[in-house]
mmCIF file of C-alpha atoms in Angstrom:
data_model
loop_
_atom_site.group_PDB
_atom_site.id
_atom_site.type_symbol
_atom_site.label_atom_id
_atom_site.label_comp_id
_atom_site.label_asym_id
_atom_site.label_seq_id
_atom_site.Cartn_x
_atom_site.Cartn_y
_atom_site.Cartn_z
ATOM 1 C CA UNK A 1081 -99.790 -121.159 -12.614
ATOM 2 C CA UNK A 1082 -98.601 -118.099 -11.343
ATOM 3 C CA UNK A 1083 -99.986 -119.625 -7.603
ATOM 4 C CA UNK A 1084 -98.558 -122.594 -8.287
ATOM 5 C CA UNK A 1085 -94.908 -120.899 -8.415
ATOM 6 C CA UNK A 1086 -95.423 -118.790 -6.615
ATOM 7 C CA UNK A 1087 -97.019 -121.565 -4.018
ATOM 8 C CA UNK A 1088 -94.102 -123.357 -4.796
ATOM 9 C CA UNK A 1089 -91.371 -120.659 -4.243
ATOM 10 C CA UNK A 1090 -92.754 -120.295 -0.759
ATOM 11 C CA UNK A 1091 -92.041 -124.411 -0.144
ATOM 12 C CA UNK A 1092 -88.390 -123.631 -1.115
ATOM 13 C CA UNK A 1093 -87.562 -121.099 1.799
ATOM 14 C CA UNK A 1094 -89.220 -123.284 4.189
ATOM 15 C CA UNK A 1095 -87.651 -126.466 2.948
ATOM 16 C CA UNK A 1096 -83.983 -124.622 3.507
ATOM 17 C CA UNK A 1097 -85.185 -122.849 5.984
ATOM 18 C CA UNK A 1098 -84.904 -126.047 7.736
ATOM 19 C CA UNK A 1099 -81.608 -127.638 6.020
ATOM 20 C CA UNK A 1100 -79.503 -124.261 8.066
ATOM 21 C CA UNK A 1101 -81.550 -125.030 10.987
ATOM 22 C CA UNK A 1102 -81.074 -128.930 10.146
ATOM 23 C CA UNK A 1103 -76.421 -128.029 9.852
ATOM 24 C CA UNK A 1104 -76.895 -125.490 13.168
ATOM 25 C CA UNK A 1105 -77.998 -128.154 15.097
ATOM 26 C CA UNK A 1106 -75.442 -130.066 14.049
ATOM 27 C CA UNK A 1107 -72.800 -128.744 15.297
ATOM 28 C CA UNK A 1108 -71.198 -129.179 18.275
ATOM 29 C CA UNK A 1109 -72.372 -126.124 20.638
ATOM 30 C CA UNK A 1110 -69.381 -123.775 21.528
ATOM 31 C CA UNK A 1111 -67.829 -124.034 24.369
ATOM 32 C CA UNK A 1112 -67.678 -121.847 27.146
ATOM 33 C CA UNK A 1113 -64.673 -120.628 27.928
ATOM 34 C CA UNK A 1114 -65.281 -121.849 31.983
ATOM 35 C CA UNK A 1115 -65.555 -124.631 30.087
ATOM 36 C CA UNK A 1116 -62.595 -125.426 28.620
ATOM 37 C CA UNK A 1117 -60.678 -123.874 31.975
ATOM 38 C CA UNK A 1118 -61.361 -126.544 33.725
ATOM 39 C CA UNK A 1119 -61.882 -129.175 31.403
ATOM 40 C CA UNK A 1120 -57.199 -128.354 30.227
ATOM 41 C CA UNK A 1121 -57.155 -127.990 34.380
ATOM 42 C CA UNK A 1122 -58.777 -131.047 34.981
ATOM 43 C CA UNK A 1123 -56.359 -133.142 32.429
ATOM 44 C CA UNK A 1124 -53.121 -131.512 33.465
ATOM 45 C CA UNK A 1125 -53.742 -132.899 36.907
ATOM 46 C CA UNK A 1126 -54.763 -136.252 36.210
ATOM 47 C CA UNK A 1127 -51.132 -136.323 33.450
ATOM 48 C CA UNK A 1128 -49.615 -134.979 36.514
ATOM 49 C CA UNK A 1129 -50.997 -137.959 38.898
ATOM 50 C CA UNK A 1130 -50.041 -140.841 35.932
ATOM 51 C CA UNK A 1131 -46.857 -139.429 35.752
ATOM 52 C CA UNK A 1132 -46.111 -138.943 39.689
ATOM 53 C CA UNK A 1133 -47.604 -142.728 39.579
ATOM 54 C CA UNK A 1134 -45.736 -144.266 36.930
ATOM 55 C CA UNK A 1135 -42.608 -142.317 39.089
ATOM 56 C CA UNK A 1136 -43.638 -144.118 42.619
ATOM 57 C CA UNK A 1137 -44.117 -147.886 40.797
ATOM 58 C CA UNK A 1138 -40.938 -147.287 39.447
ATOM 59 C CA UNK A 1139 -39.024 -145.806 42.364
ATOM 60 C CA UNK A 1140 -41.100 -146.359 45.786
ATOM 61 C CA UNK A 1141 -39.317 -149.909 47.983
ATOM 62 C CA UNK A 1142 -42.518 -149.641 49.245
ATOM 63 C CA UNK A 1143 -45.413 -153.145 48.418
ATOM 64 C CA UNK A 1144 -47.759 -150.196 50.215
ATOM 65 C CA UNK A 1145 -46.944 -147.296 47.950
ATOM 66 C CA UNK A 1146 -47.064 -149.004 44.656
ATOM 67 C CA UNK A 1147 -50.259 -150.490 45.320
ATOM 68 C CA UNK A 1148 -51.757 -147.019 45.641
ATOM 69 C CA UNK A 1149 -49.686 -146.128 42.844
ATOM 70 C CA UNK A 1150 -51.166 -148.689 40.572
ATOM 71 C CA UNK A 1151 -54.353 -147.824 42.072
ATOM 72 C CA UNK A 1152 -53.699 -144.305 40.782
ATOM 73 C CA UNK A 1153 -52.820 -145.820 37.459
ATOM 74 C CA UNK A 1154 -56.756 -147.275 36.297
ATOM 75 C CA UNK A 1155 -58.303 -145.271 38.211
ATOM 76 C CA UNK A 1156 -56.895 -141.965 36.017
ATOM 77 C CA UNK A 1157 -56.365 -143.421 32.984
ATOM 78 C CA UNK A 1158 -59.882 -144.200 32.784
ATOM 79 C CA UNK A 1159 -60.993 -140.452 34.352
ATOM 80 C CA UNK A 1160 -58.935 -139.292 31.817
ATOM 81 C CA UNK A 1161 -59.877 -141.801 28.702
ATOM 82 C CA UNK A 1162 -62.870 -140.080 29.576
ATOM 83 C CA UNK A 1163 -62.524 -136.830 29.962
ATOM 84 C CA UNK A 1164 -60.102 -137.901 26.034
ATOM 85 C CA UNK A 1165 -63.693 -138.664 25.340
ATOM 86 C CA UNK A 1166 -65.749 -135.336 25.363
ATOM 87 C CA UNK A 1167 -63.556 -133.121 24.746
ATOM 88 C CA UNK A 1168 -62.969 -134.984 21.167
ATOM 89 C CA UNK A 1169 -66.726 -135.393 20.757
ATOM 90 C CA UNK A 1170 -67.165 -131.869 20.924
ATOM 91 C CA UNK A 1171 -64.272 -131.147 18.652
ATOM 92 C CA UNK A 1172 -62.644 -128.741 21.487
ATOM 93 C CA UNK A 1173 -59.023 -127.717 22.029
ATOM 94 C CA UNK A 1174 -57.781 -126.685 25.907
ATOM 95 C CA UNK A 1175 -55.034 -124.901 26.183
ATOM 96 C CA UNK A 1176 -51.568 -127.337 27.005
ATOM 97 C CA UNK A 1177 -49.866 -124.418 30.234
ATOM 98 C CA UNK A 1178 -51.392 -125.385 32.826
ATOM 99 C CA UNK A 1179 -49.279 -128.518 32.232
ATOM 100 C CA UNK A 1180 -45.909 -125.842 34.346
ATOM 101 C CA UNK A 1181 -47.786 -125.962 36.815
ATOM 102 C CA UNK A 1182 -46.355 -129.815 37.899
ATOM 103 C CA UNK A 1183 -43.288 -129.298 36.175
ATOM 104 C CA UNK A 1184 -41.187 -128.762 39.082
ATOM 105 C CA UNK A 1185 -43.186 -131.189 41.130
ATOM 106 C CA UNK A 1186 -41.846 -133.749 38.434
ATOM 107 C CA UNK A 1187 -38.464 -132.306 38.262
ATOM 108 C CA UNK A 1188 -39.223 -132.839 42.622
ATOM 109 C CA UNK A 1189 -39.568 -137.090 42.430
ATOM 110 C CA UNK A 1190 -37.212 -137.801 39.626
ATOM 111 C CA UNK A 1191 -34.876 -136.243 41.833
ATOM 112 C CA UNK A 1192 -35.119 -138.096 45.101
ATOM 113 C CA UNK A 1193 -32.988 -139.992 46.956
ATOM 114 C CA UNK A 1194 -34.470 -143.493 48.066
ATOM 115 C CA UNK A 1195 -34.965 -142.695 51.927
ATOM 116 C CA UNK A 1196 -37.890 -139.497 51.732
ATOM 117 C CA UNK A 1197 -38.857 -140.925 47.686
ATOM 118 C CA UNK A 1198 -41.643 -142.222 49.788
ATOM 119 C CA UNK A 1199 -42.720 -139.430 51.794
ATOM 120 C CA UNK A 1200 -42.942 -136.646 48.955
ATOM 121 C CA UNK A 1201 -45.200 -138.510 47.290
ATOM 122 C CA UNK A 1202 -47.578 -139.381 49.955
ATOM 123 C CA UNK A 1203 -47.432 -135.050 50.455
ATOM 124 C CA UNK A 1204 -47.503 -134.628 46.988
ATOM 125 C CA UNK A 1205 -50.643 -136.977 46.729
ATOM 126 C CA UNK A 1206 -52.592 -135.015 49.540
ATOM 127 C CA UNK A 1207 -51.717 -132.123 47.998
ATOM 128 C CA UNK A 1208 -52.569 -133.053 44.790
ATOM 129 C CA UNK A 1209 -56.282 -134.351 45.346
ATOM 130 C CA UNK A 1210 -56.735 -131.824 47.832
ATOM 131 C CA UNK A 1211 -56.936 -129.083 44.372
ATOM 132 C CA UNK A 1212 -58.212 -131.987 42.572
ATOM 133 C CA UNK A 1213 -60.922 -131.874 44.875
ATOM 134 C CA UNK A 1214 -62.169 -127.761 45.253
ATOM 135 C CA UNK A 1215 -61.385 -128.284 41.128
ATOM 136 C CA UNK A 1216 -64.235 -130.704 40.714
ATOM 137 C CA UNK A 1217 -66.379 -129.652 43.296
ATOM 138 C CA UNK A 1218 -65.796 -125.875 41.848
ATOM 139 C CA UNK A 1219 -67.562 -127.340 38.671
ATOM 140 C CA UNK A 1220 -70.381 -129.620 40.256
ATOM 141 C CA UNK A 1221 -71.340 -127.247 41.201
ATOM 142 C CA UNK A 1222 -70.803 -123.519 40.208
ATOM 143 C CA UNK A 1223 -71.679 -121.306 37.345
ATOM 144 C CA UNK A 1224 -68.675 -121.197 35.484
ATOM 145 C CA UNK A 1225 -69.078 -124.231 33.273
ATOM 146 C CA UNK A 1226 -72.100 -124.570 30.902
ATOM 147 C CA UNK A 1227 -71.413 -128.163 29.113
ATOM 148 C CA UNK A 1228 -74.124 -130.625 30.851
ATOM 149 C CA UNK A 1229 -71.560 -133.870 29.780
ATOM 150 C CA UNK A 1230 -68.507 -131.956 31.513
ATOM 151 C CA UNK A 1231 -70.634 -130.833 35.066
ATOM 152 C CA UNK A 1232 -71.380 -134.402 35.004
ATOM 153 C CA UNK A 1233 -68.382 -135.819 34.565
ATOM 154 C CA UNK A 1234 -66.794 -133.515 37.393
ATOM 155 C CA UNK A 1235 -69.135 -135.053 39.758
ATOM 156 C CA UNK A 1236 -69.362 -138.372 39.083
ATOM 157 C CA UNK A 1237 -65.357 -137.652 39.897
ATOM 158 C CA UNK A 1238 -65.213 -136.710 43.430
ATOM 159 C CA UNK A 1239 -65.565 -139.521 45.194
ATOM 160 C CA UNK A 1240 -63.151 -141.581 44.037
ATOM 161 C CA UNK A 1241 -60.493 -138.758 44.437
ATOM 162 C CA UNK A 1242 -62.069 -138.807 47.897
ATOM 163 C CA UNK A 1243 -60.997 -141.613 48.707
ATOM 164 C CA UNK A 1244 -57.673 -141.205 46.722
ATOM 165 C CA UNK A 1245 -57.045 -137.849 48.995
ATOM 166 C CA UNK A 1246 -57.996 -140.166 53.296
ATOM 167 C CA UNK A 1247 -56.066 -143.339 51.212
ATOM 168 C CA UNK A 1248 -52.974 -141.627 50.960
ATOM 169 C CA UNK A 1249 -53.268 -139.025 54.531
ATOM 170 C CA UNK A 1250 -53.320 -142.734 55.960
ATOM 171 C CA UNK A 1251 -50.390 -143.649 54.748
ATOM 172 C CA UNK A 1252 -48.547 -140.121 54.904
ATOM 173 C CA UNK A 1253 -44.971 -140.969 56.830
ATOM 174 C CA UNK A 1254 -44.849 -138.956 60.471
ATOM 175 C CA UNK A 1255 -40.357 -140.249 59.782
ATOM 176 C CA UNK A 1256 -38.892 -141.228 56.393
ATOM 177 C CA UNK A 1257 -40.456 -144.812 56.220
ATOM 178 C CA UNK A 1258 -43.505 -146.065 56.675
ATOM 179 C CA UNK A 1259 -43.366 -149.598 56.299
ATOM 180 C CA UNK A 1260 -45.070 -150.561 58.329
ATOM 181 C CA UNK A 1261 -48.674 -148.215 57.695
ATOM 182 C CA UNK A 1262 -51.909 -149.949 55.573
ATOM 183 C CA UNK A 1263 -54.222 -148.149 53.006
ATOM 184 C CA UNK A 1264 -57.424 -147.833 55.489
ATOM 185 C CA UNK A 1265 -59.870 -145.166 54.108
ATOM 186 C CA UNK A 1266 -61.763 -144.321 57.289
ATOM 187 C CA UNK A 1267 -58.969 -144.419 59.780
ATOM 188 C CA UNK A 1268 -58.184 -141.041 61.314
ATOM 189 C CA UNK A 1269 -55.742 -138.708 59.065
ATOM 190 C CA UNK A 1270 -52.506 -137.277 60.682
ATOM 191 C CA UNK A 1271 -50.676 -133.865 60.303
ATOM 192 C CA UNK A 1272 -49.146 -133.010 57.168
ATOM 193 C CA UNK A 1273 -45.949 -131.651 58.745
ATOM 194 C CA UNK A 1274 -43.068 -132.381 55.596
ATOM 195 C CA UNK A 1275 -43.569 -129.124 53.088
ATOM 196 C CA UNK A 1276 -43.436 -129.838 48.816
ATOM 197 C CA UNK A 1277 -44.434 -127.909 45.763
ATOM 198 C CA UNK A 1278 -48.498 -127.145 45.956
ATOM 199 C CA UNK A 1279 -50.008 -127.604 42.379
ATOM 200 C CA UNK A 1280 -50.733 -123.931 41.505
ATOM 201 C CA UNK A 1281 -54.200 -124.242 39.009
ATOM 202 C CA UNK A 1282 -54.416 -120.289 38.321
#
């Protein structure tokens, strides 16, 4: 009888250990600071692209700018949904402080007059995409990001962002009128001549 009770007790202890391990495995992995930092910055950057595209669709008089803004809307809506799903599935809480980095540029675009709007928008898009590509490349190849899903997301999005940058560079005007410009991704890119506020991703 004693042997039976001893065996039963051992089995119960083993069973309890198994349940504890399973419970621990079912919990979402705790994010590293680098994971949360990238996810927050990427979300803010993506939201900025969507906001500026919406303004461009409303204010620009140029069909090529509107075509580009619609592409940005489509691509960044998909990217935002993908990133949001990753964050939601992991129960992460992101900081929204990075959104403030873009507020002055949104205001700048909202208050731009018709004559200067397309120049300001294209300059902002060049700057923001250069920074986004740098951010995503660091996440893809660096050591700060430990989450595999987040690293894959960053890697997968780089080609699309590079395409966006190539296209907007070729639309960047040397004067306020760009009515004759077209989206030609493989053409050489003109130099940036007009200064605009640059997003700061810290």
